[in-house]
PDB file of C-alpha atoms and ligand atoms in Angstrom:
ATOM      1  CA  MET A   1       0.000   0.000   0.000  1.00  0.00           C
ATOM      2  CA  ASP A   2       2.965   2.260   0.471  1.00  0.00           C
ATOM      3  CA  SER A   3       5.477   1.085  -2.104  1.00  0.00           C
ATOM      4  CA  ALA A   4       5.642   4.620  -3.516  1.00  0.00           C
ATOM      5  CA  ILE A   5       7.037   5.967  -0.246  1.00  0.00           C
ATOM      6  CA  THR A   6      10.840   6.033  -0.141  1.00  0.00           C
ATOM      7  CA  PRO A   7      12.711   4.309   2.716  1.00  0.00           C
ATOM      8  CA  ASN A   8      14.147   7.656   3.858  1.00  0.00           C
ATOM      9  CA  THR A   9      10.635   9.001   4.331  1.00  0.00           C
ATOM     10  CA  LYS A  10       9.515   5.839   6.094  1.00  0.00           C
ATOM     11  CA  LEU A  11      12.251   6.327   8.681  1.00  0.00           C
ATOM     12  CA  HIS A  12      10.326   9.324  10.030  1.00  0.00           C
ATOM     13  CA  PHE A  13       6.842   7.831  10.091  1.00  0.00           C
ATOM     14  CA  PHE A  14       7.122   4.064  10.418  1.00  0.00           C
ATOM     15  CA  MET A  15       8.034   1.654  13.194  1.00  0.00           C
ATOM     16  CA  GLN A  16      10.894  -0.731  12.510  1.00  0.00           C
ATOM     17  CA  HIS A  17      12.064  -3.895  14.250  1.00  0.00           C
ATOM     18  CA  THR A  18      15.705  -4.956  13.760  1.00  0.00           C
ATOM     19  CA  ILE A  19      16.549  -8.526  14.836  1.00  0.00           C
ATOM     20  CA  HIS A  20      19.956  -9.321  16.357  1.00  0.00           C
ATOM     21  CA  TRP A  21      21.150 -12.905  15.832  1.00  0.00           C
ATOM     22  CA  LYS A  22      23.907 -15.164  17.131  1.00  0.00           C
ATOM     23  CA  CYS A  23      24.965 -18.387  15.444  1.00  0.00           C
ATOM     24  CA  ASP A  24      26.152 -21.556  17.219  1.00  0.00           C
ATOM     25  CA  SER A  25      29.751 -20.480  16.605  1.00  0.00           C
ATOM     26  CA  GLY A  26      29.212 -17.131  18.274  1.00  0.00           C
ATOM     27  CA  HIS A  27      29.029 -14.885  15.206  1.00  0.00           C
ATOM     28  CA  GLU A  28      26.669 -11.972  15.737  1.00  0.00           C
ATOM     29  CA  PHE A  29      24.740 -10.271  12.948  1.00  0.00           C
ATOM     30  CA  THR A  30      21.538  -8.373  12.302  1.00  0.00           C
ATOM     31  CA  SER A  31      18.774  -8.616   9.779  1.00  0.00           C
ATOM     32  CA  ASP A  32      17.301  -5.390   8.517  1.00  0.00           C
ATOM     33  CA  PRO A  33      13.623  -4.701   9.055  1.00  0.00           C
ATOM     34  CA  ALA A  34      11.625  -6.674   6.536  1.00  0.00           C
ATOM     35  CA  HIS A  35       8.648  -4.417   6.972  1.00  0.00           C
ATOM     36  CA  PHE A  36       7.898  -0.941   8.103  1.00  0.00           C
ATOM     37  CA  HIS A  37       4.853  -0.233  10.175  1.00  0.00           C
ATOM     38  CA  PRO A  38       2.867   2.917   9.471  1.00  0.00           C
ATOM     39  CA  ALA A  39       0.715   2.630  12.581  1.00  0.00           C
ATOM     40  CA  LEU A  40       0.745   0.863  15.889  1.00  0.00           C
ATOM     41  CA  ARG A  41      -2.103  -1.611  16.014  1.00  0.00           C
ATOM     42  CA  TYR A  42      -3.657  -3.393  18.961  1.00  0.00           C
ATOM     43  CA  THR A  43      -3.892  -7.164  19.178  1.00  0.00           C
ATOM     44  CA  PRO A  44      -6.515  -9.080  21.192  1.00  0.00           C
ATOM     45  CA  GLY A  45      -3.764 -11.226  22.742  1.00  0.00           C
ATOM     46  CA  ASP A  46      -1.866  -8.247  24.137  1.00  0.00           C
ATOM     47  CA  ILE A  47      -5.129  -6.719  25.381  1.00  0.00           C
ATOM     48  CA  GLN A  48      -6.157  -9.952  27.096  1.00  0.00           C
ATOM     49  CA  ARG A  49      -2.756 -10.379  28.722  1.00  0.00           C
ATOM     50  CA  PHE A  50      -2.793  -6.764  29.931  1.00  0.00           C
ATOM     51  CA  LEU A  51      -6.286  -7.091  31.379  1.00  0.00           C
ATOM     52  CA  SER A  52      -5.427 -10.371  33.090  1.00  0.00           C
ATOM     53  CA  LEU A  53      -2.046  -9.433  34.519  1.00  0.00           C
ATOM     54  CA  GLN A  54      -1.535  -5.685  34.651  1.00  0.00           C
ATOM     55  CA  SER A  55      -4.860  -3.910  34.767  1.00  0.00           C
ATOM     56  CA  VAL A  56      -7.024  -3.300  37.803  1.00  0.00           C
ATOM     57  CA  SER A  57     -10.006  -2.052  35.846  1.00  0.00           C
ATOM     58  CA  LYS A  58     -11.672  -2.275  32.460  1.00  0.00           C
ATOM     59  CA  LYS A  59     -10.151   1.029  31.413  1.00  0.00           C
ATOM     60  CA  ILE A  60      -6.783   0.510  29.747  1.00  0.00           C
ATOM     61  CA  ILE A  61      -4.373   3.423  29.907  1.00  0.00           C
ATOM     62  CA  LEU A  62      -2.485   3.493  26.608  1.00  0.00           C
ATOM     63  CA  ASN A  63       0.752   4.555  28.289  1.00  0.00           C
ATOM     64  CA  ASP A  64       0.678   1.488  30.562  1.00  0.00           C
ATOM     65  CA  TYR A  65      -0.367  -0.840  27.747  1.00  0.00           C
ATOM     66  CA  LEU A  66       2.606   0.197  25.591  1.00  0.00           C
ATOM     67  CA  HIS A  67       5.065  -0.985  28.254  1.00  0.00           C
ATOM     68  CA  TYR A  68       4.000  -4.570  27.549  1.00  0.00           C
ATOM     69  CA  VAL A  69       3.443  -4.591  23.796  1.00  0.00           C
ATOM     70  CA  ILE A  70       5.303  -7.478  22.152  1.00  0.00           C
ATOM     71  CA  PRO A  71       7.080  -6.476  18.899  1.00  0.00           C
ATOM     72  CA  ARG A  72       4.899  -7.663  16.060  1.00  0.00           C
ATOM     73  CA  ASP A  73       5.171  -7.660  12.324  1.00  0.00           C
ATOM     74  CA  PRO A  74       2.001  -6.558  10.550  1.00  0.00           C
ATOM     75  CA  GLY A  75       3.826  -6.200   7.252  1.00  0.00           C
ATOM     76  CA  ASN A  76       2.827  -3.891   4.505  1.00  0.00           C
ATOM     77  CA  GLY A  77      -0.151  -5.764   3.205  1.00  0.00           C
ATOM     78  CA  PRO A  78      -3.732  -4.578   3.041  1.00  0.00           C
ATOM     79  CA  THR A  79      -5.402  -3.824   6.325  1.00  0.00           C
ATOM     80  CA  SER A  80      -7.437  -6.998   5.987  1.00  0.00           C
ATOM     81  CA  ALA A  81      -4.310  -9.174   5.878  1.00  0.00           C
ATOM     82  CA  PRO A  82      -4.557 -11.740   8.691  1.00  0.00           C
ATOM     83  CA  GLY A  83      -2.291 -12.028  11.659  1.00  0.00           C
ATOM     84  CA  LEU A  84       0.267  -9.954  13.467  1.00  0.00           C
ATOM     85  CA  PRO A  85       3.121 -12.440  13.876  1.00  0.00           C
ATOM     86  CA  PRO A  86       5.480 -11.734  16.781  1.00  0.00           C
ATOM     87  CA  VAL A  87       8.916 -10.716  15.522  1.00  0.00           C
ATOM     88  CA  HIS A  88      10.705 -13.105  17.907  1.00  0.00           C
ATOM     89  CA  LEU A  89       9.108 -16.081  16.142  1.00  0.00           C
ATOM     90  CA  THR A  90      10.895 -15.213  12.874  1.00  0.00           C
ATOM     91  CA  PRO A  91      12.362 -18.441  11.378  1.00  0.00           C
ATOM     92  CA  SER A  92      16.073 -18.983  12.022  1.00  0.00           C
ATOM     93  CA  LYS A  93      18.530 -17.456   9.581  1.00  0.00           C
ATOM     94  CA  SER A  94      21.762 -19.002   8.348  1.00  0.00           C
ATOM     95  CA  CYS A  95      24.979 -17.323   9.453  1.00  0.00           C
ATOM     96  CA  PRO A  96      26.337 -14.863   6.874  1.00  0.00           C
ATOM     97  CA  TYR A  97      29.998 -15.294   7.929  1.00  0.00           C
ATOM     98  CA  SER A  98      31.986 -16.962   5.163  1.00  0.00           C
ATOM     99  CA  GLY A  99      33.060 -20.482   6.031  1.00  0.00           C
ATOM    100  CA  CYS A 100      30.741 -20.754   9.047  1.00  0.00           C
ATOM    101  CA  ARG A 101      29.032 -24.124   9.151  1.00  0.00           C
ATOM    102  CA  SER A 102      26.458 -23.298  11.790  1.00  0.00           C
ATOM    103  CA  THR A 103      23.051 -24.332  10.599  1.00  0.00           C
ATOM    104  CA  ALA A 104      20.950 -22.353  13.045  1.00  0.00           C
ATOM    105  CA  SER A 105      21.074 -18.924  14.614  1.00  0.00           C
ATOM    106  CA  GLN A 106      19.260 -17.673  17.677  1.00  0.00           C
ATOM    107  CA  ILE A 107      17.695 -14.273  18.255  1.00  0.00           C
ATOM    108  CA  THR A 108      19.412 -12.411  21.089  1.00  0.00           C
ATOM    109  CA  CYS A 109      17.349  -9.231  21.082  1.00  0.00           C
ATOM    110  CA  ILE A 110      15.145  -6.991  18.967  1.00  0.00           C
ATOM    111  CA  TYR A 111      15.621  -3.277  18.615  1.00  0.00           C
ATOM    112  CA  THR A 112      12.446  -1.311  17.903  1.00  0.00           C
ATOM    113  CA  SER A 113      12.862   2.112  16.376  1.00  0.00           C
ATOM    114  CA  TRP A 114      10.032   4.450  17.326  1.00  0.00           C
ATOM    115  CA  PRO A 115       9.364   7.092  14.653  1.00  0.00           C
ATOM    116  CA  LYS A 116       9.312  10.858  15.057  1.00  0.00           C
ATOM    117  CA  PHE A 117       5.652  10.851  14.095  1.00  0.00           C
ATOM    118  CA  LEU A 118       3.682   7.936  15.543  1.00  0.00           C
ATOM    119  CA  HIS A 119       0.260   6.906  14.321  1.00  0.00           C
ATOM    120  CA  ILE A 120      -1.904   4.743  16.544  1.00  0.00           C
ATOM    121  CA  SER A 121      -5.045   3.053  15.297  1.00  0.00           C
ATOM    122  CA  PRO A 122      -8.275   3.784  17.144  1.00  0.00           C
ATOM    123  CA  PRO A 123      -8.960   0.952  19.589  1.00  0.00           C
ATOM    124  CA  LYS A 124     -12.633   0.320  18.909  1.00  0.00           C
ATOM    125  CA  GLU A 125     -12.150  -2.482  16.390  1.00  0.00           C
ATOM    126  CA  ALA A 126      -9.707  -4.373  18.625  1.00  0.00           C
ATOM    127  CA  LEU A 127     -12.059  -4.004  21.592  1.00  0.00           C
ATOM    128  CA  SER A 128     -15.125  -5.378  19.857  1.00  0.00           C
ATOM    129  CA  ASN A 129     -14.753  -8.673  21.762  1.00  0.00           C
ATOM    130  CA  PHE A 130     -14.000  -7.082  25.122  1.00  0.00           C
ATOM    131  CA  ASP A 131     -17.331  -6.056  26.536  1.00  0.00           C
ATOM    132  CA  GLY A 132     -17.156  -2.798  28.498  1.00  0.00           C
ATOM    133  CA  VAL A 133     -13.402  -2.345  28.043  1.00  0.00           C
ATOM    134  CA  SER A 134     -12.065   1.006  26.832  1.00  0.00           C
ATOM    135  CA  ILE A 135      -8.633   2.442  26.071  1.00  0.00           C
ATOM    136  CA  HIS A 136      -7.712   5.933  27.173  1.00  0.00           C
ATOM    137  CA  MET A 137      -5.408   7.621  24.653  1.00  0.00           C
ATOM    138  CA  SER A 138      -2.833   9.094  27.037  1.00  0.00           C
ATOM    139  CA  HIS A 139      -1.741  12.619  26.146  1.00  0.00           C
ATOM    140  CA  THR A 140       1.875  11.771  27.009  1.00  0.00           C
ATOM    141  CA  LEU A 141       3.635   8.449  26.497  1.00  0.00           C
ATOM    142  CA  LYS A 142       6.756   7.134  28.241  1.00  0.00           C
ATOM    143  CA  ILE A 143       8.085   3.854  26.884  1.00  0.00           C
ATOM    144  CA  PRO A 144      11.099   2.377  28.739  1.00  0.00           C
ATOM    145  CA  SER A 145      14.077   1.917  26.410  1.00  0.00           C
ATOM    146  CA  VAL A 146      14.493  -1.617  27.793  1.00  0.00           C
ATOM    147  CA  PHE A 147      11.463  -3.892  27.329  1.00  0.00           C
ATOM    148  CA  GLY A 148       9.898  -4.867  30.645  1.00  0.00           C
ATOM    149  CA  SER A 149      12.050  -2.529  32.741  1.00  0.00           C
ATOM    150  CA  ASN A 150      10.397  -0.914  35.735  1.00  0.00           C
ATOM    151  CA  ALA A 151      13.537   0.804  36.960  1.00  0.00           C
ATOM    152  CA  SER A 152      12.985   4.516  37.474  1.00  0.00           C
ATOM    153  CA  ASP A 153      16.379   5.374  35.971  1.00  0.00           C
ATOM    154  CA  THR A 154      15.713   3.613  32.665  1.00  0.00           C
ATOM    155  CA  PRO A 155      15.626   6.272  29.917  1.00  0.00           C
ATOM    156  CA  CYS A 156      12.312   6.464  28.085  1.00  0.00           C
ATOM    157  CA  VAL A 157      11.114   7.180  24.591  1.00  0.00           C
ATOM    158  CA  THR A 158       8.503   9.884  25.085  1.00  0.00           C
ATOM    159  CA  TYR A 159       5.658  11.212  22.962  1.00  0.00           C
ATOM    160  CA  GLU A 160       3.000  13.892  23.089  1.00  0.00           C
ATOM    161  CA  LEU A 161      -0.441  13.621  21.558  1.00  0.00           C
ATOM    162  CA  VAL A 162      -0.907  16.325  18.926  1.00  0.00           C
ATOM    163  CA  GLY A 163      -4.226  15.344  17.371  1.00  0.00           C
ATOM    164  CA  ARG A 164      -6.323  12.817  15.536  1.00  0.00           C
ATOM    165  CA  SER A 165      -7.828  12.515  12.120  1.00  0.00           C
ATOM    166  CA  VAL A 166     -11.579  12.094  11.847  1.00  0.00           C
ATOM    167  CA  PHE A 167     -13.518  10.641   8.940  1.00  0.00           C
ATOM    168  CA  GLN A 168     -16.809  12.412   8.418  1.00  0.00           C
ATOM    169  CA  ASN A 169     -19.221  12.783   5.529  1.00  0.00           C
ATOM    170  CA  GLY A 170     -16.838  11.247   3.013  1.00  0.00           C
ATOM    171  CA  HIS A 171     -13.727  13.226   3.843  1.00  0.00           C
ATOM    172  CA  PHE A 172     -11.138  13.683   6.546  1.00  0.00           C
ATOM    173  CA  THR A 173     -11.044  16.422   9.151  1.00  0.00           C
ATOM    174  CA  SER A 174      -8.870  16.694  12.238  1.00  0.00           C
ATOM    175  CA  ASP A 175      -8.929  17.514  15.925  1.00  0.00           C
ATOM    176  CA  LEU A 176      -5.723  19.237  17.037  1.00  0.00           C
ATOM    177  CA  LEU A 177      -4.252  20.149  20.408  1.00  0.00           C
ATOM    178  CA  ILE A 178      -3.075  23.754  20.022  1.00  0.00           C
ATOM    179  CA  PRO A 179      -2.157  26.356  22.670  1.00  0.00           C
ATOM    180  CA  GLN A 180      -4.817  29.035  23.022  1.00  0.00           C
ATOM    181  CA  ASN A 181      -4.090  31.836  25.494  1.00  0.00           C
ATOM    182  CA  GLY A 182      -1.412  29.757  27.147  1.00  0.00           C
ATOM    183  CA  LYS A 183      -3.498  26.599  27.516  1.00  0.00           C
ATOM    184  CA  LEU A 184      -3.823  23.586  25.279  1.00  0.00           C
ATOM    185  CA  SER A 185      -7.185  23.491  23.556  1.00  0.00           C
ATOM    186  CA  THR A 186      -8.932  21.015  21.317  1.00  0.00           C
ATOM    187  CA  CYS A 187      -9.378  22.679  17.932  1.00  0.00           C
ATOM    188  CA  HIS A 188     -11.240  21.254  14.960  1.00  0.00           C
ATOM    189  CA  TYR A 189     -10.082  21.735  11.379  1.00  0.00           C
ATOM    190  CA  ASN A 190     -12.362  21.144   8.427  1.00  0.00           C
ATOM    191  CA  ASP A 191     -11.215  22.427   5.047  1.00  0.00           C
ATOM    192  CA  MET A 192     -14.811  22.228   3.790  1.00  0.00           C
ATOM    193  CA  ARG A 193     -15.808  24.900   6.293  1.00  0.00           C
ATOM    194  CA  GLY A 194     -13.484  27.701   5.334  1.00  0.00           C
ATOM    195  CA  GLY A 195     -10.363  26.047   6.696  1.00  0.00           C
ATOM    196  CA  LYS A 196     -10.548  27.953   9.974  1.00  0.00           C
ATOM    197  CA  LEU A 197      -9.801  26.400  13.336  1.00  0.00           C
ATOM    198  CA  GLU A 198     -12.817  25.995  15.574  1.00  0.00           C
ATOM    199  CA  VAL A 199     -12.037  25.838  19.291  1.00  0.00           C
ATOM    200  CA  HIS A 200     -14.097  22.997  20.792  1.00  0.00           C
ATOM    201  CA  GLY A 201     -12.855  23.229  24.359  1.00  0.00           C
ATOM    202  CA  ASP A 202      -9.927  22.376  26.579  1.00  0.00           C
ATOM    203  CA  GLU A 203      -7.480  19.550  25.943  1.00  0.00           C
ATOM    204  CA  THR A 204      -9.780  16.926  27.493  1.00  0.00           C
ATOM    205  CA  VAL A 205     -12.368  17.391  24.732  1.00  0.00           C
ATOM    206  CA  ILE A 206     -10.227  15.267  22.423  1.00  0.00           C
ATOM    207  CA  ASP A 207     -10.801  12.349  24.813  1.00  0.00           C
ATOM    208  CA  ASN A 208     -14.464  12.270  23.787  1.00  0.00           C
ATOM    209  CA  ASP A 209     -15.873  10.674  20.665  1.00  0.00           C
ATOM    210  CA  PRO A 210     -15.867  13.069  17.682  1.00  0.00           C
ATOM    211  CA  ILE A 211     -18.963  15.261  17.477  1.00  0.00           C
ATOM    212  CA  VAL A 212     -19.430  14.121  13.887  1.00  0.00           C
ATOM    213  CA  GLY A 213     -17.846  11.121  12.176  1.00  0.00           C
ATOM    214  CA  VAL A 214     -15.444   8.505  13.511  1.00  0.00           C
ATOM    215  CA  GLU A 215     -11.851   8.682  14.677  1.00  0.00           C
ATOM    216  CA  ASP A 216      -9.396   7.472  12.022  1.00  0.00           C
ATOM    217  CA  PHE A 217      -6.028   7.485  13.806  1.00  0.00           C
ATOM    218  CA  TYR A 218      -4.252   9.327  16.587  1.00  0.00           C
ATOM    219  CA  ALA A 219      -1.013  11.250  15.941  1.00  0.00           C
ATOM    220  CA  TYR A 220       1.829  11.595  18.435  1.00  0.00           C
ATOM    221  CA  VAL A 221       5.145  13.453  18.108  1.00  0.00           C
ATOM    222  CA  ARG A 222       8.245  12.070  19.748  1.00  0.00           C
ATOM    223  CA  THR A 223       9.670  14.474  22.335  1.00  0.00           C
ATOM    224  CA  SER A 224      12.719  12.427  23.360  1.00  0.00           C
ATOM    225  CA  ASP A 225      16.046  12.295  21.566  1.00  0.00           C
ATOM    226  CA  ILE A 226      16.271   8.573  22.115  1.00  0.00           C
ATOM    227  CA  ALA A 227      14.050   6.540  19.840  1.00  0.00           C
ATOM    228  CA  SER A 228      14.962   2.914  20.271  1.00  0.00           C
ATOM    229  CA  VAL A 229      13.811   0.182  22.655  1.00  0.00           C
ATOM    230  CA  ARG A 230      15.855  -2.975  23.246  1.00  0.00           C
ATOM    231  CA  SER A 231      13.853  -6.133  23.861  1.00  0.00           C
ATOM    232  CA  ASP A 232      15.981  -9.016  25.128  1.00  0.00           C
ATOM    233  CA  ILE A 233      14.762 -12.372  23.881  1.00  0.00           C
ATOM    234  CA  SER A 234      14.324 -13.767  27.409  1.00  0.00           C
ATOM    235  CA  ALA A 235      12.019 -10.882  28.378  1.00  0.00           C
ATOM    236  CA  ILE A 236       9.952 -11.208  25.205  1.00  0.00           C
ATOM    237  CA  LYS A 237       9.637 -14.983  25.590  1.00  0.00           C
ATOM    238  CA  GLN A 238       8.418 -14.540  29.160  1.00  0.00           C
ATOM    239  CA  ALA A 239       5.887 -11.911  28.071  1.00  0.00           C
ATOM    240  CA  TYR A 240       4.697 -14.147  25.248  1.00  0.00           C
ATOM    241  CA  PHE A 241       4.409 -17.113  27.626  1.00  0.00           C
ATOM    242  CA  ASP A 242       2.310 -14.934  29.944  1.00  0.00           C
ATOM    243  CA  LEU A 243       0.136 -13.977  26.980  1.00  0.00           C
ATOM    244  CA  GLU A 244      -0.448 -17.590  25.978  1.00  0.00           C
ATOM    245  CA  THR A 245      -1.194 -18.518  29.587  1.00  0.00           C
ATOM    246  CA  ALA A 246      -3.745 -15.720  29.935  1.00  0.00           C
ATOM    247  CA  TRP A 247      -5.215 -16.636  26.567  1.00  0.00           C
ATOM    248  CA  SER A 248      -5.468 -20.357  27.294  1.00  0.00           C
ATOM    249  CA  LYS A 249      -7.707 -19.790  30.334  1.00  0.00           C
ATOM    250  CA  TYR A 250     -10.524 -19.005  27.988  1.00  0.00           C
ATOM    251  CA  PHE A 251     -11.596 -21.651  25.537  1.00  0.00           C
ATOM    252  CA  ARG A 252     -13.678 -19.015  23.856  1.00  0.00           C
ATOM    253  CA  PRO A 253     -12.543 -16.051  25.834  1.00  0.00           C
ATOM    254  CA  VAL A 254     -14.696 -13.149  26.734  1.00  0.00           C
ATOM    255  CA  TYR A 255     -13.033 -10.874  29.183  1.00  0.00           C
ATOM    256  CA  ASP A 256     -15.490 -10.248  31.939  1.00  0.00           C
ATOM    257  CA  LEU A 257     -15.439  -8.642  35.342  1.00  0.00           C
ATOM    258  CA  THR A 258     -18.176  -8.927  37.917  1.00  0.00           C
ATOM    259  CA  ARG A 259     -16.279  -6.442  39.992  1.00  0.00           C
ATOM    260  CA  GLU A 260     -13.289  -4.256  39.247  1.00  0.00           C
ATOM    261  CA  GLY A 261     -10.052  -6.215  39.118  1.00  0.00           C
ATOM    262  CA  ALA A 262     -11.502  -9.715  39.325  1.00  0.00           C
ATOM    263  CA  PRO A 263     -11.418 -11.846  36.176  1.00  0.00           C
ATOM    264  CA  THR A 264     -14.249 -14.366  36.275  1.00  0.00           C
ATOM    265  CA  VAL A 265     -15.522 -17.271  34.290  1.00  0.00           C
ATOM    266  CA  PRO A 266     -16.359 -15.990  30.821  1.00  0.00           C
ATOM    267  CA  LYS A 267     -19.975 -16.195  29.780  1.00  0.00           C
ATOM    268  CA  SER A 268     -18.975 -18.488  26.926  1.00  0.00           C
ATOM    269  CA  ASP A 269     -17.540 -21.051  29.361  1.00  0.00           C
ATOM    270  CA  PRO A 270     -19.662 -24.235  29.614  1.00  0.00           C
ATOM    271  CA  SER A 271     -19.730 -23.950  33.429  1.00  0.00           C
ATOM    272  CA  PHE A 272     -21.239 -20.467  33.170  1.00  0.00           C
ATOM    273  CA  GLN A 273     -23.784 -21.636  30.658  1.00  0.00           C
ATOM    274  CA  ARG A 274     -24.775 -24.591  32.869  1.00  0.00           C
ATOM    275  CA  ALA A 275     -25.283 -22.203  35.774  1.00  0.00           C
ATOM    276  CA  ASN A 276     -27.119 -19.673  33.598  1.00  0.00           C
ATOM    277  CA  PRO A 277     -29.105 -21.774  31.122  1.00  0.00           C
ATOM    278  CA  HIS A 278     -31.149 -18.847  29.840  1.00  0.00           C
ATOM    279  CA  TYR A 279     -28.173 -16.614  29.052  1.00  0.00           C
ATOM    280  CA  GLN A 280     -27.908 -16.048  25.321  1.00  0.00           C
ATOM    281  CA  LEU A 281     -24.391 -15.665  23.981  1.00  0.00           C
ATOM    282  CA  THR A 282     -24.437 -13.352  21.009  1.00  0.00           C
ATOM    283  CA  ASN A 283     -21.906 -13.199  18.213  1.00  0.00           C
ATOM    284  CA  ASN A 284     -20.824  -9.788  19.397  1.00  0.00           C
ATOM    285  CA  HIS A 285     -19.754 -11.287  22.681  1.00  0.00           C
ATOM    286  CA  SER A 286     -17.829 -14.295  21.480  1.00  0.00           C
ATOM    287  CA  MET A 287     -14.211 -14.649  20.520  1.00  0.00           C
ATOM    288  CA  TYR A 288     -12.805 -17.755  18.961  1.00  0.00           C
ATOM    289  CA  VAL A 289      -9.267 -18.958  19.356  1.00  0.00           C
ATOM    290  CA  ASN A 290      -7.462 -21.683  17.462  1.00  0.00           C
ATOM    291  CA  THR A 291     -10.118 -21.678  14.775  1.00  0.00           C
TER     292      THR A 291
HETATM  293 ZN1  LIG B   1      28.485 -18.246  12.267  1.00  0.00          ZN
END
């Protein structure tokens, strides 16, 4: 979809994952990013793991969620292309050193380069199977430069929310955070209405659904000089194991809470259905795994 965009331009707008390898003989090498990623997308697995292990409520704070996002490779295909394969499951590469007879190489770490301008997809589609769950688009983001680190002295990649694009009546408009009289305000721009900024309110107004139309994507600008996050393979494997564990608890998982912070038997579980024989499970509330 973006073959016309040059690699130099992509460096500013797209996420990249660079894999570091080590062969059995100890040679270290990297493989360049196979794909660039124009927007960060949510995955149900990451959402389920976050809700099961990190969240205390049904409201996900984007800044917290990003600390646990496993590097994934959505590729450059159409948006309907299936799957977001984790980068650490990339098939083994042969060693490029001349004369090396090693047949397999192992991933040691993945470096993720966060772009100057970050696009994040609206969460509604990813949340369609998570009844009552919402994601708050944090106005500032702090992503530790070492995956999984909670140390306060770990440098962070930081971002600020600058606006979002909105699709309405067949064309795109935008909501922008712009200083007005010394305070950030939510301003609306619509080139079909004279191209003048309309002040809609303070900076919290952008947290609401658009007055007209639907949100298309959110735009953040990086405010840190550092831009890369190192994910050691052991930390990613542990996070992925946690994800699969959280996922496997639900044969047909529906994340449900009867009270804040307490995961319960999903309504799709046979034991729930035996106890509640008249409960009708609708398609909107079912999620299928391994099918
Ligand atoms: Zn080698």
